[in-house]
CSV table of C-alpha atoms in Angstrom, one decimal:
chain,number,residue,atom,x,y,z
A,1,MET,CA,56.3,29.3,94.4
A,2,SER,CA,59.7,28.2,95.7
A,3,LEU,CA,61.4,29.4,92.5
A,4,SER,CA,59.7,32.8,92.6
A,5,SER,CA,60.6,33.4,96.2
A,6,CYS,CA,64.4,33.0,95.7
A,7,ARG,CA,66.4,36.3,95.3
A,8,GLN,CA,68.6,36.3,92.3
A,9,ASP,CA,72.2,37.6,92.6
A,10,PHE,CA,72.9,41.0,91.3
A,11,VAL,CA,74.4,41.0,87.8
A,12,PHE,CA,77.3,43.6,87.6
A,13,GLU,CA,78.2,44.9,84.1
A,14,ALA,CA,81.6,46.2,83.3
A,15,SER,CA,81.9,50.0,83.8
A,16,THR,CA,81.8,52.0,80.6
A,17,GLY,CA,83.7,55.0,81.9
A,18,ASP,CA,80.6,57.1,82.9
A,19,LEU,CA,81.5,57.7,86.5
A,20,THR,CA,81.0,61.2,87.9
A,21,PHE,CA,82.9,62.7,90.8
A,22,SER,CA,82.3,65.3,93.5
A,23,LYS,CA,85.5,67.1,92.3
A,24,ASP,CA,88.0,66.7,89.6
A,25,THR,CA,91.0,67.7,91.7
A,26,ILE,CA,91.6,67.2,95.4
A,27,TYR,CA,93.8,69.8,96.9
A,28,LEU,CA,95.3,68.5,100.1
A,29,ASP,CA,96.4,71.5,102.2
A,30,THR,CA,100.0,72.1,103.0
A,31,VAL,CA,101.8,69.5,105.1
A,32,PHE,CA,105.2,69.4,106.6
A,33,THR,CA,107.7,66.8,105.3
A,34,ASN,CA,106.9,63.4,106.6
A,35,ILE,CA,103.9,64.5,108.7
A,36,GLY,CA,100.6,62.9,107.7
A,37,SER,CA,97.8,65.0,106.3
A,38,SER,CA,94.2,65.2,107.3
A,39,THR,CA,91.8,62.9,105.5
A,40,TYR,CA,90.1,64.2,102.4
A,41,THR,CA,87.0,62.9,100.8
A,42,LEU,CA,86.0,62.1,97.2
A,43,LYS,CA,82.5,60.9,96.3
A,44,VAL,CA,82.1,58.7,93.2
A,45,TYR,CA,78.7,58.4,91.5
A,46,ASN,CA,77.2,55.7,89.3
A,47,ARG,CA,74.3,57.6,87.8
A,48,SER,CA,73.3,54.9,85.4
A,49,ASN,CA,70.5,52.4,85.8
A,50,LYS,CA,72.9,49.4,85.8
A,51,ASP,CA,74.9,47.7,88.5
A,52,ILE,CA,78.5,48.1,87.5
A,53,LYS,CA,81.9,46.6,88.3
A,54,ILE,CA,84.9,48.9,88.0
A,55,PRO,CA,87.8,46.6,87.0
A,56,LEU,CA,90.5,48.8,88.5
A,57,ILE,CA,90.9,51.8,90.9
A,58,LYS,CA,94.4,52.7,91.8
A,59,LEU,CA,96.9,55.5,92.4
A,60,GLY,CA,98.9,56.5,89.4
A,61,LYS,CA,102.4,56.2,90.8
A,62,ASP,CA,103.7,52.8,91.8
A,63,ASP,CA,105.5,54.3,94.9
A,64,SER,CA,102.8,56.9,95.6
A,65,LYS,CA,102.9,58.7,98.9
A,66,TYR,CA,99.2,59.0,98.9
A,67,ARG,CA,96.9,56.4,100.6
A,68,ILE,CA,93.3,55.7,99.7
A,69,THR,CA,90.5,53.6,101.0
A,70,VAL,CA,87.5,52.8,98.8
A,71,ASP,CA,84.2,52.3,100.6
A,72,GLY,CA,86.0,51.3,103.7
A,73,MET,CA,88.3,48.8,101.9
A,74,THR,CA,92.1,49.1,102.1
A,75,GLY,CA,92.7,47.1,98.9
A,76,GLU,CA,96.3,46.3,98.1
A,77,ASN,CA,98.3,48.5,100.4
A,78,ASN,CA,95.9,51.4,100.2
A,79,HIS,CA,97.0,51.7,96.6
A,80,THR,CA,95.2,49.3,94.2
A,81,PHE,CA,91.6,48.0,94.1
A,82,ARG,CA,90.2,45.5,91.7
A,83,ASP,CA,86.6,44.7,90.6
A,84,VAL,CA,84.9,47.3,92.7
A,85,GLU,CA,81.1,46.9,92.6
A,86,MET,CA,78.6,49.8,92.5
A,87,LEU,CA,74.8,49.5,92.4
A,88,ALA,CA,72.7,51.5,90.0
A,89,LYS,CA,72.1,55.1,91.1
A,90,ASP,CA,74.5,54.6,94.0
A,91,SER,CA,77.7,56.3,95.2
A,92,MET,CA,80.8,55.5,97.2
A,93,TYR,CA,83.4,57.3,99.2
A,94,ILE,CA,87.1,57.4,98.7
A,95,PHE,CA,89.2,58.8,101.5
A,96,VAL,CA,92.7,60.2,100.7
A,97,GLU,CA,95.7,61.0,102.9
A,98,VAL,CA,99.3,61.8,102.2
A,99,THR,CA,102.7,61.5,104.0
A,100,ALA,CA,105.6,62.7,101.8
A,101,ASP,CA,109.1,64.0,102.0
A,102,VAL,CA,110.0,67.3,100.5
A,103,ALA,CA,112.4,65.4,98.3
A,104,ASP,CA,109.4,63.7,96.7
A,105,SER,CA,108.0,67.0,95.4
A,106,ASN,CA,108.8,69.1,92.4
A,107,PRO,CA,111.9,71.1,93.4
A,108,ALA,CA,110.7,74.2,91.6
A,109,ASP,CA,107.5,74.6,93.7
A,110,PHE,CA,107.5,71.8,96.3
A,111,ILE,CA,104.2,70.5,94.8
A,112,TYR,CA,103.6,66.7,95.1
A,113,THR,CA,101.0,65.3,92.7
A,114,ASP,CA,99.4,62.0,91.7
A,115,GLN,CA,96.1,60.7,90.4
A,116,ILE,CA,93.3,58.3,91.4
A,117,GLN,CA,92.8,56.4,88.3
A,118,PHE,CA,89.6,54.5,87.3
A,119,ASP,CA,89.7,51.7,84.7
A,120,THR,CA,91.9,51.7,81.6
A,121,GLY,CA,91.9,52.3,77.9
A,122,THR,CA,88.8,54.0,76.5
A,123,ASN,CA,87.1,53.8,79.8
A,124,PHE,CA,89.9,55.6,81.7
A,125,GLN,CA,88.9,58.4,84.1
A,126,LYS,CA,91.0,60.2,86.7
A,127,VAL,CA,90.9,62.6,89.7
A,128,ASP,CA,94.0,64.6,90.3
A,129,LEU,CA,95.7,64.9,93.7
A,130,VAL,CA,97.8,67.9,94.7
A,131,THR,CA,99.5,69.0,97.9
A,132,LEU,CA,102.3,71.3,98.9
A,133,ILE,CA,105.1,69.7,101.0
A,134,GLN,CA,106.9,72.2,103.3
A,135,ASP,CA,110.4,71.5,104.6
A,136,ALA,CA,111.2,72.3,108.2
A,137,TYR,CA,113.7,72.0,111.0
A,138,PHE,CA,112.6,69.2,113.3
A,139,ILE,CA,113.4,69.2,117.0
A,140,TYR,CA,112.4,66.1,118.9
A,141,PRO,CA,113.5,63.9,121.9
A,142,SER,CA,116.0,61.2,121.2
A,143,ARG,CA,114.8,57.6,121.8
A,144,THR,CA,116.3,54.2,122.5
A,145,GLN,CA,114.7,50.9,121.6
A,146,ASN,CA,114.1,48.5,124.5
A,147,PRO,CA,114.4,44.6,124.2
A,148,ASP,CA,110.6,44.4,124.0
A,149,ASN,CA,110.7,46.8,121.0
A,150,SER,CA,109.2,49.6,123.1
A,151,TYR,CA,111.0,52.9,123.2
A,152,THR,CA,112.5,55.1,126.0
A,153,TYR,CA,112.4,58.8,125.2
A,154,GLU,CA,114.7,61.6,126.4
A,155,GLU,CA,113.1,63.3,129.4
A,156,ILE,CA,113.7,66.0,131.9
A,157,ASN,CA,112.2,66.4,135.4
A,158,LEU,CA,110.6,69.7,136.3
A,159,GLY,CA,109.3,69.9,139.9
A,160,VAL,CA,107.5,67.2,141.9
A,161,ASP,CA,103.9,66.2,142.2
A,162,ALA,CA,101.8,66.2,145.4
A,163,ASP,CA,103.4,62.9,146.5
A,164,GLY,CA,107.0,64.2,146.0
A,165,ASN,CA,107.5,62.2,142.8
A,166,PRO,CA,109.4,63.8,139.9
A,167,ILE,CA,107.3,65.2,137.0
A,168,PRO,CA,108.9,64.0,133.7
A,169,PHE,CA,108.5,65.8,130.4
A,170,ARG,CA,109.4,64.2,127.1
A,171,ALA,CA,111.9,66.8,125.9
A,172,SER,CA,114.9,67.7,123.9
A,173,VAL,CA,117.6,70.0,125.3
A,174,LEU,CA,118.7,72.4,122.6
A,175,ASP,CA,122.2,72.0,121.3
A,176,GLU,CA,124.6,74.5,119.8
A,177,ASN,CA,126.1,71.8,117.5
A,178,ASP,CA,123.2,69.6,116.5
A,179,PRO,CA,124.4,67.4,113.6
A,180,VAL,CA,121.2,68.2,111.5
A,181,ASN,CA,119.9,71.6,112.7
A,182,GLY,CA,123.2,73.3,113.5
A,183,ASN,CA,123.0,75.9,116.3
A,184,GLU,CA,119.6,75.3,117.9
A,185,PHE,CA,119.8,78.4,120.0
A,186,ILE,CA,119.1,80.6,116.9
A,187,TRP,CA,115.7,80.0,115.2
A,188,ASN,CA,115.7,81.8,111.9
A,189,ASN,CA,113.1,82.3,109.2
A,190,SER,CA,114.7,80.2,106.4
A,191,LYS,CA,112.1,77.4,107.1
A,192,PRO,CA,109.7,76.6,109.8
A,193,TYR,CA,110.5,74.8,113.1
A,194,VAL,CA,108.4,71.8,114.1
A,195,ILE,CA,108.7,70.7,117.8
A,196,TYR,CA,107.8,67.3,119.2
A,197,GLY,CA,107.8,67.1,122.9
A,198,TYR,CA,109.3,70.1,124.7
A,199,ALA,CA,112.3,72.0,123.4
A,200,VAL,CA,114.4,73.1,126.4
A,201,VAL,CA,116.6,76.1,126.9
A,202,PRO,CA,119.0,75.2,129.7
A,203,ASP,CA,120.8,77.2,132.3
A,204,GLY,CA,123.0,80.0,130.9
A,205,LYS,CA,121.7,79.7,127.4
A,206,THR,CA,119.6,82.1,125.3
A,207,LEU,CA,117.2,81.1,122.6
A,208,ASN,CA,117.1,84.0,120.0
A,209,ILE,CA,114.2,83.8,117.7
A,210,GLU,CA,114.7,86.0,114.7
A,211,PRO,CA,112.0,88.1,113.0
A,212,GLY,CA,109.7,86.1,110.7
A,213,ALA,CA,110.4,82.7,112.3
A,214,GLN,CA,107.5,80.2,112.3
A,215,ILE,CA,107.3,77.7,115.1
A,216,HIS,CA,104.9,74.8,115.0
A,217,PHE,CA,104.2,72.5,117.9
A,218,HIS,CA,102.9,68.9,117.7
A,219,ALA,CA,100.2,67.8,120.2
A,220,ASP,CA,101.5,67.8,123.9
A,221,SER,CA,104.5,69.8,122.9
A,222,GLY,CA,105.9,73.3,123.7
A,223,LEU,CA,108.9,75.3,124.8
A,224,ILE,CA,110.5,75.3,128.3
A,225,VAL,CA,113.0,78.0,129.3
A,226,GLY,CA,114.8,76.5,132.3
A,227,THR,CA,116.3,78.2,135.4
A,228,GLY,CA,119.0,80.6,134.2
A,229,GLY,CA,117.8,80.3,130.6
A,230,THR,CA,116.5,83.2,128.5
A,231,LEU,CA,114.0,83.6,125.7
A,232,LYS,CA,114.3,86.5,123.2
A,233,SER,CA,111.4,86.3,120.8
A,234,ILE,CA,111.8,89.6,119.1
A,235,GLY,CA,110.0,90.1,115.8
A,236,THR,CA,109.2,93.3,113.9
A,237,LEU,CA,105.9,94.8,112.7
A,238,GLN,CA,106.6,93.5,109.2
A,239,ASN,CA,108.1,90.2,110.3
A,240,GLN,CA,106.1,88.8,113.2
A,241,ILE,CA,107.2,85.6,115.0
A,242,VAL,CA,104.4,83.0,115.1
A,243,PHE,CA,103.9,80.1,117.5
A,244,GLU,CA,101.1,77.7,116.6
A,245,GLY,CA,100.2,74.0,116.1
A,246,ASP,CA,101.6,71.8,113.3
A,247,ARG,CA,98.3,71.2,111.6
A,248,LEU,CA,98.4,73.6,108.6
A,249,GLU,CA,94.9,72.9,107.2
A,250,PRO,CA,92.6,75.9,107.5
A,251,ILE,CA,90.1,74.0,109.6
A,252,PHE,CA,92.7,74.0,112.4
A,253,SER,CA,93.4,77.7,112.2
A,254,ASP,CA,91.3,78.6,115.3
A,255,VAL,CA,91.1,75.3,117.2
A,256,PRO,CA,92.2,75.8,120.8
A,257,GLY,CA,94.4,73.4,122.7
A,258,GLN,CA,96.5,72.0,119.9
A,259,TRP,CA,99.7,72.1,121.8
A,260,GLY,CA,101.0,72.8,125.3
A,261,THR,CA,102.6,76.0,126.4
A,262,ILE,CA,105.6,78.3,126.3
A,263,TRP,CA,106.8,77.9,129.9
A,264,LEU,CA,109.2,80.4,131.4
A,265,THR,CA,110.1,78.5,134.5
A,266,ALA,CA,111.1,79.9,137.9
A,267,GLY,CA,114.5,81.5,137.6
A,268,SER,CA,114.5,82.1,133.9
A,269,THR,CA,115.9,85.5,133.3
A,270,ALA,CA,115.8,88.6,131.0
A,271,ASN,CA,113.0,87.2,128.8
A,272,GLU,CA,111.7,89.5,126.1
A,273,ILE,CA,108.7,89.0,123.8
A,274,ASP,CA,107.9,91.6,121.1
A,275,TYR,CA,105.9,91.4,117.9
A,276,THR,CA,105.0,87.8,118.5
A,277,THR,CA,101.8,85.9,117.9
A,278,ILE,CA,100.8,82.8,120.0
A,279,LYS,CA,97.9,80.7,118.7
A,280,ASN,CA,95.9,77.6,119.7
A,281,ALA,CA,97.8,76.6,122.8
A,282,THR,CA,96.5,75.1,126.0
A,283,VAL,CA,98.3,78.0,127.9
A,284,GLY,CA,99.8,80.6,125.7
A,285,LEU,CA,102.5,81.9,128.1
A,286,LEU,CA,103.2,80.3,131.5
A,287,ILE,CA,105.4,82.7,133.5
A,288,ASP,CA,106.5,81.1,136.7
A,289,SER,CA,108.2,83.2,139.3
A,290,ASN,CA,110.7,84.9,137.0
A,291,ASP,CA,114.0,85.7,138.8
A,292,GLY,CA,113.0,89.0,140.4
A,293,ASN,CA,113.5,91.3,137.3
A,294,PHE,CA,110.6,92.5,135.2
A,295,MET,CA,110.2,90.8,131.8
A,296,THR,CA,108.7,92.7,128.9
A,297,ILE,CA,105.9,91.7,126.6
A,298,LYS,CA,105.1,94.1,123.8
A,299,ASN,CA,103.1,94.1,120.6
A,300,THR,CA,102.0,90.5,121.3
A,301,GLN,CA,98.8,88.7,120.3
A,302,ILE,CA,97.6,85.5,122.0
A,303,TYR,CA,94.5,83.8,120.5
A,304,ASP,CA,92.3,80.8,121.2
A,305,SER,CA,93.9,79.2,124.3
A,306,SER,CA,91.9,76.3,125.7
A,307,ASN,CA,92.9,77.2,129.3
A,308,LEU,CA,94.7,80.5,129.8
A,309,GLY,CA,96.2,83.2,127.5
A,310,ILE,CA,98.9,84.4,130.0
A,311,TYR,CA,99.2,82.4,133.2
A,312,ALA,CA,101.5,84.4,135.5
A,313,LYS,CA,102.5,83.0,138.9
A,314,THR,CA,104.4,85.4,141.3
A,315,ALA,CA,105.7,87.0,138.2
A,316,LYS,CA,107.0,90.5,137.2
A,317,ILE,CA,105.7,91.7,133.9
A,318,LYS,CA,105.6,95.0,132.0
A,319,GLY,CA,103.3,94.7,129.1
A,320,GLU,CA,102.4,97.1,126.3
A,321,ASN,CA,100.2,96.6,123.3
A,322,ILE,CA,99.1,93.1,124.2
A,323,VAL,CA,96.0,91.6,122.7
A,324,ILE,CA,94.5,88.4,124.1
A,325,ASN,CA,91.3,86.9,122.8
A,326,THR,CA,89.3,83.9,124.0
A,327,ALA,CA,90.5,81.4,126.6
A,328,GLY,CA,88.7,78.6,128.5
A,329,VAL,CA,89.4,80.1,132.0
A,330,ALA,CA,91.0,83.6,131.7
A,331,SER,CA,92.7,85.6,129.0
A,332,LEU,CA,95.0,87.0,131.6
A,333,ALA,CA,95.6,85.4,135.0
A,334,CYS,CA,98.0,87.1,137.5
A,335,THR,CA,98.1,84.6,140.3
A,336,LEU,CA,100.0,84.1,143.6
A,337,GLY,CA,100.8,87.8,143.8
A,338,GLY,CA,103.6,89.4,141.8
A,339,SER,CA,104.1,92.8,140.2
A,340,TYR,CA,102.4,93.8,136.9
A,341,GLU,CA,102.0,96.8,134.8
A,342,PHE,CA,99.9,96.7,131.6
A,343,LYS,CA,99.5,99.7,129.3
A,344,HIS,CA,97.3,99.9,126.2
A,345,CYS,CA,96.3,96.2,126.3
A,346,THR,CA,93.1,94.6,125.1
A,347,PHE,CA,91.9,91.6,127.1
A,348,ASN,CA,88.8,90.0,125.7
A,349,ASN,CA,87.1,86.7,126.4
A,350,ASN,CA,84.2,85.2,124.5
A,351,TRP,CA,84.7,81.6,125.4
A,352,SER,CA,81.3,79.9,125.4
A,353,SER,CA,80.9,79.3,129.2
A,354,SER,CA,79.5,81.2,132.1
A,355,LYS,CA,82.7,81.1,134.2
A,356,GLN,CA,85.4,82.5,131.9
A,357,VAL,CA,86.8,86.0,132.5
A,358,ALA,CA,89.1,88.4,130.7
A,359,VAL,CA,91.3,89.2,133.8
A,360,LEU,CA,91.8,87.3,137.0
A,361,LEU,CA,93.9,88.5,140.0
A,362,ASP,CA,94.7,86.5,143.2
A,363,ASN,CA,97.2,86.5,146.0
A,364,TYR,CA,97.1,83.1,147.6
A,365,TYR,CA,96.7,79.4,147.2
A,366,ARG,CA,95.4,76.6,149.4
A,367,ASP,CA,97.7,74.0,150.8
A,368,GLU,CA,96.8,70.3,151.4
A,369,ASN,CA,95.0,71.3,154.6
A,370,ASN,CA,92.9,73.9,152.7
A,371,ALA,CA,94.7,76.7,154.5
A,372,GLN,CA,95.5,79.8,152.6
A,373,VAL,CA,99.1,80.5,151.8
A,374,PRO,CA,99.5,84.2,151.0
A,375,PHE,CA,101.6,85.8,148.2
A,376,ASP,CA,101.8,89.6,148.1
A,377,LEU,CA,100.3,91.2,145.0
A,378,ILE,CA,102.7,94.2,145.1
A,379,GLN,CA,101.1,95.9,142.1
A,380,ALA,CA,98.7,95.2,139.3
A,381,ASP,CA,98.4,98.4,137.3
A,382,PHE,CA,96.2,98.7,134.3
A,383,ILE,CA,96.4,101.9,132.2
A,384,ASN,CA,94.4,102.5,129.1
A,385,CYS,CA,93.2,98.9,128.9
A,386,ILE,CA,90.1,97.1,127.7
A,387,ILE,CA,88.7,94.3,129.8
A,388,TYR,CA,85.7,92.8,128.0
A,389,GLY,CA,83.9,89.7,127.0
A,390,SER,CA,80.6,87.8,126.7
A,391,ASN,CA,79.9,87.4,130.4
A,392,THR,CA,78.5,90.0,132.9
A,393,TYR,CA,81.7,90.0,134.9
A,394,GLU,CA,84.9,89.9,133.0
A,395,LEU,CA,87.1,91.1,135.9
A,396,ARG,CA,87.6,88.9,139.0
A,397,PHE,CA,89.5,89.4,142.2
A,398,ASP,CA,90.3,86.5,144.6
A,399,LYS,CA,91.8,88.3,147.6
A,400,GLY,CA,93.1,86.2,150.4
A,401,GLU,CA,92.5,86.7,154.1
A,402,THR,CA,96.0,88.1,154.5
A,403,GLY,CA,98.7,89.4,152.2
A,404,THR,CA,99.0,92.5,150.1
A,405,PHE,CA,96.5,93.1,147.3
A,406,ASN,CA,97.3,96.2,145.3
A,407,SER,CA,95.6,97.0,142.0
A,408,SER,CA,94.8,100.2,140.1
A,409,PHE,CA,92.8,100.9,136.9
A,410,THR,CA,93.4,104.1,135.1
A,411,LYS,CA,91.2,105.0,132.1
A,412,CYS,CA,90.0,101.5,131.4
A,413,LEU,CA,86.9,100.1,129.7
A,414,VAL,CA,85.7,97.2,131.9
A,415,LYS,CA,82.8,94.7,131.5
A,416,PHE,CA,81.4,94.4,135.0
A,417,GLY,CA,78.0,94.1,136.5
A,418,THR,CA,77.4,95.4,140.0
A,419,SER,CA,78.9,94.7,143.4
A,420,ASN,CA,78.8,95.9,147.0
A,421,ASP,CA,82.3,94.6,147.7
A,422,ALA,CA,84.6,97.5,148.6
A,423,LEU,CA,87.3,95.8,146.6
A,424,TYR,CA,85.5,96.8,143.4
A,425,SER,CA,84.5,100.3,144.5
A,426,PHE,CA,86.8,101.8,141.9
A,427,ILE,CA,84.6,100.4,139.1
A,428,TYR,CA,82.1,103.2,139.7
A,429,ASP,CA,84.7,106.0,139.2
A,430,GLU,CA,83.4,107.4,135.9
A,431,ASN,CA,86.5,109.5,135.5
A,432,ASN,CA,88.7,106.4,135.2
A,433,ILE,CA,86.3,103.6,134.2
A,434,LYS,CA,83.9,103.1,131.4
A,435,ARG,CA,81.8,100.3,132.8
A,436,ASN,CA,79.8,98.0,130.5
A,437,LYS,CA,80.5,100.2,127.5
A,438,ASN,CA,80.9,98.3,124.2
A,439,PRO,CA,84.3,98.6,122.5
A,440,LYS,CA,82.7,97.4,119.3
A,441,PHE,CA,85.5,95.3,118.1
A,442,LEU,CA,85.8,94.7,114.3
A,443,ASN,CA,85.3,91.0,114.6
A,444,ILE,CA,85.9,88.9,117.7
A,445,PHE,CA,85.5,85.6,115.9
A,446,THR,CA,88.4,86.3,113.6
A,447,ASN,CA,90.5,87.8,116.3
A,448,GLN,CA,90.2,91.3,114.9
A,449,LEU,CA,90.0,93.4,118.1
A,450,ASN,CA,90.5,96.7,116.3
A,451,ILE,CA,88.2,99.6,117.4
A,452,GLY,CA,86.2,101.9,115.1
A,453,ALA,CA,84.8,105.4,115.1
A,454,ASP,CA,81.8,104.5,117.3
A,455,SER,CA,83.8,102.5,119.9
A,456,GLU,CA,83.5,103.5,123.5
A,457,ALA,CA,87.2,103.0,123.8
A,458,LYS,CA,87.9,105.9,121.5
A,459,GLU,CA,89.6,109.0,123.0
A,460,PHE,CA,89.1,108.0,126.6
A,461,GLY,CA,92.7,107.4,127.5
A,462,VAL,CA,95.7,109.4,128.9
A,463,ASP,CA,99.3,109.7,127.8
A,464,ALA,CA,100.9,106.4,129.0
A,465,ASP,CA,104.2,106.8,127.3
A,466,VAL,CA,103.5,104.2,124.6
A,467,PRO,CA,104.1,106.2,121.5
A,468,LEU,CA,102.9,103.6,118.9
A,469,ASP,CA,99.9,101.3,118.8
A,470,ILE,CA,100.3,97.6,118.0
A,471,LEU,CA,100.1,98.4,114.2
A,472,GLY,CA,102.9,100.9,114.5
A,473,MET,CA,100.6,103.9,114.2
A,474,PRO,CA,101.5,107.0,116.2
A,475,ARG,CA,99.4,107.8,119.3
A,476,THR,CA,98.3,111.4,119.6
A,477,ALA,CA,95.9,113.1,122.0
A,478,PRO,CA,93.1,112.4,122.7
A,479,TYR,CA,94.4,108.9,123.3
A,480,ASP,CA,92.4,105.7,122.7
A,481,VAL,CA,92.0,102.8,125.1
A,482,GLY,CA,93.4,99.4,124.2
A,483,ALA,CA,96.2,98.2,121.9
A,484,TYR,CA,94.7,99.7,118.7
A,485,ASN,CA,94.1,103.3,117.6
A,486,TRP,CA,90.6,103.7,116.3
A,487,VAL,CA,90.2,103.6,112.5
A,488,THR,CA,87.2,103.8,110.1
A,489,PHE,CA,86.0,100.3,109.4
A,490,PRO,CA,85.4,99.4,105.8
A,491,GLU,CA,81.6,99.2,106.3
A,492,ASP,CA,81.7,102.8,107.7
A,493,ASN,CA,82.8,104.3,104.4
């Protein structure tokens, strides 16, 4: 009885090379030089009726830039694993990552490859690994090592907190003669830019971003244009400028909040943005009390912001052909007064909450005693605009007890329920407002806010002196509302 109750140890036979795999090649998506990839998965199956032992699992190159773990084990430096056991009819996971320099790749196509190899000789099997390594200009704060081996990073202070303490930002002030990047006040399209921390445009300097430039921000990073500094982000229809996160894998393409913001601080001057796309930020554009002159934003798209698409504070903006889709609080927030004119713009918000709006206007803030401090909203003029989204009310006013609050809406399509507040009385003017009429966008989930033949935004507008739509197509009477002329969608053919 005692002998029969004892459990015998498993007997593992040597593998005979009959493993099967969930894929024969793992394509790791494009990564920047020396930036780690996401983790990719390979599943390995033992479909036999025998418990087996795989003598060797390893990466093909001795100095491989790939790293693997096998069933949670790190092996010898995430490279080599010996006598790996698998039960009959069982499977195991191998996780793969890569961090490589562009110099490691094939100079003809910048492809870096290796293999996960199983066993040797007649039992040899393999799974190929392939990734594209993309070179870039890197801008990051300098650092010094402390005696305790910690690091102190280059910082700038912007403003103070409620207690009067400076607010530091880990940042790098751009340099005309950087020893690696050269003139950092001209961002070209020869290769992407990757920003760690905040890149800073100082007083008296202009950052000129050329058509086709690609700018990628790491987490908690962004661009700051300081007092007296200027941003010129001027692309073309064929060569748009793109700001987005530094994760290039497709699964990150529409994830909000991957980086900070483009902050045009108080006193920045003569800023211009044209044919520019801003994706996946916390706040797409933070425009803070520009210097008294109007800045222009044209032909610009802002998508998937975790907080706000445009956050304007006592700003002066003239906008044409702007498209903003999806933000955690508001697609467009014009706060603390200011002066604004928006023509042929599309503001939509389908964030999954009951509080988000497409457009928010206010003219005050509350101080530490909860008292209102007024800021005059000199003008907020919307002409031929769409203000829409998933909630009943996509337009919100927050008017203070005092202070000027001037707004006007001419030939706009607005998502808005009902209200007895005289502030919203204009919403019932059917000559100027289409209330709760569906613009029937092509696809809000892929940021395609084009309008079709059956859109309520079709042919409702007036001549607003914006001759081309955001796609460069001529506008002719009768004019459409929003940034796009109507077109026949493919499914309408």
